[in-house]
Amino acid sequence: MTRRYLLQALLLFGAGLPATMALAADKPFKIGFILPMTGQSASTGRQEEAAVKLFLAQNGSTVSGRKIEVIFKDDAGVAEQTRRTAQELVVNEKVDVLAGFGLTPLALAAAPIATQSKTPMVVTAAATSMITEQSPYVVRTSFTLPQVSASIAEWAAKNRIRKVATLVADYAPGVDAEKFFKNQFQLNGGQIVANLRTPLKSPDFAPFLQRVRDSGPDALFVFLPSGQGATFMKQFAERGLDKAGIRLIATGDVTDDDQLNEMGDVALGVITSHHYSAAHPSPANRKFVDAFQAQSKFRPNFMAVAAYDGMRVITKALEATKGQGGGDALLAAMKGQIFESPRGPVLIDAQTRDIVQDVYIRKVARVEALGGQLYNQEFDVQKQVKDPGKSK
Ligand code: DHB
């Protein structure tokens, strides 16, 4: 009797343990990517989706025995839709990780859901500093506006630019860019002659450009979200600001690799600061860009790199948990990751969960070695820049 009981217990125990493990291994590991695939920011969705597909094609879609399943959802850039989609993905699809978030308001709408459900939320686009502070489950692989705006202010002050007008999109990342550019420029002895903010939706830049002209600056500093650069550049030339001797300086969002080559000669010589250029001269980046273009027929931009790195951070975390996953275990394994991205060396700061990276100063040029196309050519670098925008 006792022996039979013992035997049964042993059998149960023996059979039970592998069965649990088999269960985890049988279940796909689900990543819910929420992106604007339609509407004004559709290029962000197109770039990021292509990068995720490239990552899976290169690395395979099985990690530690778990099949990786990526679910792409279009939020059309509408925050209420992001919130609803995140909720559905967590409750119905039982996703292991949420990712994407093409604009700051979209990331803010999803953050409470990440907190409530203890789901890691990997922000691969939105770039306002405070996003990582909205939930302890947010990890960011893109960048922050303070991170890239201070460097260009310093460059301007050192290059005989004394008076600057600023023009930014009128929402949180624009406010970040304006504030950090202004502080750094004034600290270096520069003068700000105008602060202009343009509507996020379908902006007409003409009236703002007239005000820039009237304020008589040496240079105009600009931040606009990915997708608006080409329109801006066209209007800048049409209003004759380049001919009036007003230099254009910006964050790299304006000379976005997604649109740069179509901007034409007006973009030549524009100086920007950013964390990624498709022309970044490293073997890792050449390999990335070549593979990306072979797959997708367009050039990767900074959004693509952030999504590609986001996949790296997520799958390495899954590997660290030996395929078991779990919100808190994954989050812990995302913190502190160090690796070489196509953009250069990066670190996920374990304290802030934000990305630490090199910030480059670049100049738009026609690059003969790259088919005579327009690229942002890096000529200076600030190493391992932490987000200067954190409140603590
Ligand atoms: C944000 C969006 C962008 O397209 C960009 O280039 C920078 C920031 C944002 O909304 O956070």
PDB file of N, CA, C and O and ligand atoms in Angstrom, residues 41 44 102-105 125-128 131 143 145 171 173 223-227 253 302-303, ligand 1:
ATOM      1  N   SER A  41       1.863  59.169 -39.428  1.00  0.00           N
ATOM      2  CA  SER A  41       3.121  58.554 -38.985  1.00  0.00           C
ATOM      3  C   SER A  41       3.315  57.137 -39.525  1.00  0.00           C
ATOM      4  O   SER A  41       4.047  56.337 -38.947  1.00  0.00           O
ATOM      5  N   THR A  44       6.708  55.262 -39.773  1.00  0.00           N
ATOM      6  CA  THR A  44       7.266  54.638 -38.570  1.00  0.00           C
ATOM      7  C   THR A  44       6.848  53.173 -38.502  1.00  0.00           C
ATOM      8  O   THR A  44       7.668  52.285 -38.241  1.00  0.00           O
ATOM      9  N   GLY A 102       4.629  54.612 -31.601  1.00  0.00           N
ATOM     10  CA  GLY A 102       5.199  55.518 -32.595  1.00  0.00           C
ATOM     11  C   GLY A 102       5.250  56.981 -32.216  1.00  0.00           C
ATOM     12  O   GLY A 102       6.010  57.740 -32.809  1.00  0.00           O
ATOM     13  N   LEU A 103       4.431  57.388 -31.259  1.00  0.00           N
ATOM     14  CA  LEU A 103       4.405  58.792 -30.840  1.00  0.00           C
ATOM     15  C   LEU A 103       4.233  58.834 -29.317  1.00  0.00           C
ATOM     16  O   LEU A 103       3.630  57.922 -28.737  1.00  0.00           O
ATOM     17  N   THR A 104       4.706  59.900 -28.715  1.00  0.00           N
ATOM     18  CA  THR A 104       4.633  60.017 -27.252  1.00  0.00           C
ATOM     19  C   THR A 104       3.225  59.815 -26.678  1.00  0.00           C
ATOM     20  O   THR A 104       3.066  59.025 -25.740  1.00  0.00           O
ATOM     21  N   PRO A 105       2.177  60.483 -27.232  1.00  0.00           N
ATOM     22  CA  PRO A 105       0.845  60.282 -26.621  1.00  0.00           C
ATOM     23  C   PRO A 105       0.394  58.819 -26.662  1.00  0.00           C
ATOM     24  O   PRO A 105      -0.382  58.382 -25.811  1.00  0.00           O
ATOM     25  N   ALA A 125      10.073  53.759 -30.360  1.00  0.00           N
ATOM     26  CA  ALA A 125       9.963  54.971 -31.187  1.00  0.00           C
ATOM     27  C   ALA A 125       9.848  56.235 -30.331  1.00  0.00           C
ATOM     28  O   ALA A 125      10.731  57.091 -30.370  1.00  0.00           O
ATOM     29  N   ALA A 126       8.765  56.357 -29.583  1.00  0.00           N
ATOM     30  CA  ALA A 126       8.469  57.597 -28.853  1.00  0.00           C
ATOM     31  C   ALA A 126       9.667  58.039 -28.012  1.00  0.00           C
ATOM     32  O   ALA A 126      10.370  57.210 -27.446  1.00  0.00           O
ATOM     33  N   ALA A 127       9.892  59.372 -27.949  1.00  0.00           N
ATOM     34  CA  ALA A 127      11.186  59.857 -27.460  1.00  0.00           C
ATOM     35  C   ALA A 127      11.124  61.016 -26.472  1.00  0.00           C
ATOM     36  O   ALA A 127      12.119  61.719 -26.287  1.00  0.00           O
ATOM     37  N   THR A 128       9.970  61.238 -25.833  1.00  0.00           N
ATOM     38  CA  THR A 128       9.951  62.234 -24.758  1.00  0.00           C
ATOM     39  C   THR A 128      10.621  61.621 -23.537  1.00  0.00           C
ATOM     40  O   THR A 128      10.386  60.443 -23.223  1.00  0.00           O
ATOM     41  N   ILE A 131       8.744  59.367 -20.600  1.00  0.00           N
ATOM     42  CA  ILE A 131       7.970  58.143 -20.885  1.00  0.00           C
ATOM     43  C   ILE A 131       8.411  56.969 -19.991  1.00  0.00           C
ATOM     44  O   ILE A 131       7.568  56.238 -19.470  1.00  0.00           O
ATOM     45  N   PHE A 143      15.446  56.658 -28.326  1.00  0.00           N
ATOM     46  CA  PHE A 143      16.319  57.758 -27.900  1.00  0.00           C
ATOM     47  C   PHE A 143      15.469  58.740 -27.128  1.00  0.00           C
ATOM     48  O   PHE A 143      14.270  58.504 -26.950  1.00  0.00           O
ATOM     49  N   LEU A 145      14.704  63.124 -26.809  1.00  0.00           N
ATOM     50  CA  LEU A 145      14.988  64.430 -27.408  1.00  0.00           C
ATOM     51  C   LEU A 145      16.044  65.215 -26.626  1.00  0.00           C
ATOM     52  O   LEU A 145      16.934  65.812 -27.231  1.00  0.00           O
ATOM     53  N   TYR A 171       4.155  69.497 -29.134  1.00  0.00           N
ATOM     54  CA  TYR A 171       3.744  68.453 -28.187  1.00  0.00           C
ATOM     55  C   TYR A 171       4.986  68.028 -27.410  1.00  0.00           C
ATOM     56  O   TYR A 171       6.082  68.565 -27.648  1.00  0.00           O
ATOM     57  N   PRO A 173       7.594  65.892 -27.078  1.00  0.00           N
ATOM     58  CA  PRO A 173       8.991  65.820 -27.510  1.00  0.00           C
ATOM     59  C   PRO A 173       9.518  67.154 -28.049  1.00  0.00           C
ATOM     60  O   PRO A 173      10.716  67.458 -27.892  1.00  0.00           O
ATOM     61  N   PHE A 223      12.963  70.745 -34.530  1.00  0.00           N
ATOM     62  CA  PHE A 223      12.595  69.344 -34.267  1.00  0.00           C
ATOM     63  C   PHE A 223      11.194  69.121 -34.819  1.00  0.00           C
ATOM     64  O   PHE A 223      10.261  69.863 -34.485  1.00  0.00           O
ATOM     65  N   LEU A 224      11.045  68.102 -35.639  1.00  0.00           N
ATOM     66  CA  LEU A 224       9.734  67.653 -36.112  1.00  0.00           C
ATOM     67  C   LEU A 224       9.751  66.141 -36.075  1.00  0.00           C
ATOM     68  O   LEU A 224      10.801  65.532 -36.297  1.00  0.00           O
ATOM     69  N   PRO A 225       8.599  65.494 -35.812  1.00  0.00           N
ATOM     70  CA  PRO A 225       8.610  64.027 -35.773  1.00  0.00           C
ATOM     71  C   PRO A 225       8.848  63.431 -37.161  1.00  0.00           C
ATOM     72  O   PRO A 225       8.583  64.079 -38.179  1.00  0.00           O
ATOM     73  N   SER A 226       9.336  62.226 -37.176  1.00  0.00           N
ATOM     74  CA  SER A 226       9.604  61.479 -38.399  1.00  0.00           C
ATOM     75  C   SER A 226       8.403  61.562 -39.344  1.00  0.00           C
ATOM     76  O   SER A 226       7.269  61.333 -38.929  1.00  0.00           O
ATOM     77  N   GLY A 227       8.676  61.919 -40.607  1.00  0.00           N
ATOM     78  CA  GLY A 227       7.595  62.010 -41.593  1.00  0.00           C
ATOM     79  C   GLY A 227       7.308  63.434 -42.035  1.00  0.00           C
ATOM     80  O   GLY A 227       6.685  63.663 -43.074  1.00  0.00           O
ATOM     81  N   ASP A 253      15.763  63.825 -36.750  1.00  0.00           N
ATOM     82  CA  ASP A 253      14.394  63.482 -37.165  1.00  0.00           C
ATOM     83  C   ASP A 253      14.014  64.230 -38.440  1.00  0.00           C
ATOM     84  O   ASP A 253      13.164  63.777 -39.202  1.00  0.00           O
ATOM     85  N   PHE A 302      16.099  55.683 -38.253  1.00  0.00           N
ATOM     86  CA  PHE A 302      16.318  55.480 -36.811  1.00  0.00           C
ATOM     87  C   PHE A 302      15.196  54.691 -36.152  1.00  0.00           C
ATOM     88  O   PHE A 302      15.405  54.058 -35.118  1.00  0.00           O
ATOM     89  N   MET A 303      14.012  54.706 -36.742  1.00  0.00           N
ATOM     90  CA  MET A 303      12.903  53.919 -36.199  1.00  0.00           C
ATOM     91  C   MET A 303      13.178  52.427 -36.423  1.00  0.00           C
ATOM     92  O   MET A 303      12.956  51.599 -35.531  1.00  0.00           O
TER      93      MET A 303
HETATM   94  C1  DHB B   1       8.405  61.187 -31.453  1.00  0.00           C
HETATM   95  C2  DHB B   1       7.987  60.780 -32.706  1.00  0.00           C
HETATM   96  C3  DHB B   1       8.841  60.841 -33.774  1.00  0.00           C
HETATM   97  O1  DHB B   1       8.472  60.455 -35.004  1.00  0.00           O
HETATM   98  C4  DHB B   1      10.151  61.307 -33.595  1.00  0.00           C
HETATM   99  O2  DHB B   1      10.949  61.373 -34.674  1.00  0.00           O
HETATM  100  C5  DHB B   1      10.571  61.712 -32.355  1.00  0.00           C
HETATM  101  C6  DHB B   1       9.705  61.652 -31.271  1.00  0.00           C
HETATM  102  C7  DHB B   1       7.473  61.142 -30.305  1.00  0.00           C
HETATM  103  O3  DHB B   1       6.259  61.363 -30.507  1.00  0.00           O
HETATM  104  O4  DHB B   1       7.908  60.879 -29.181  1.00  0.00           O
END
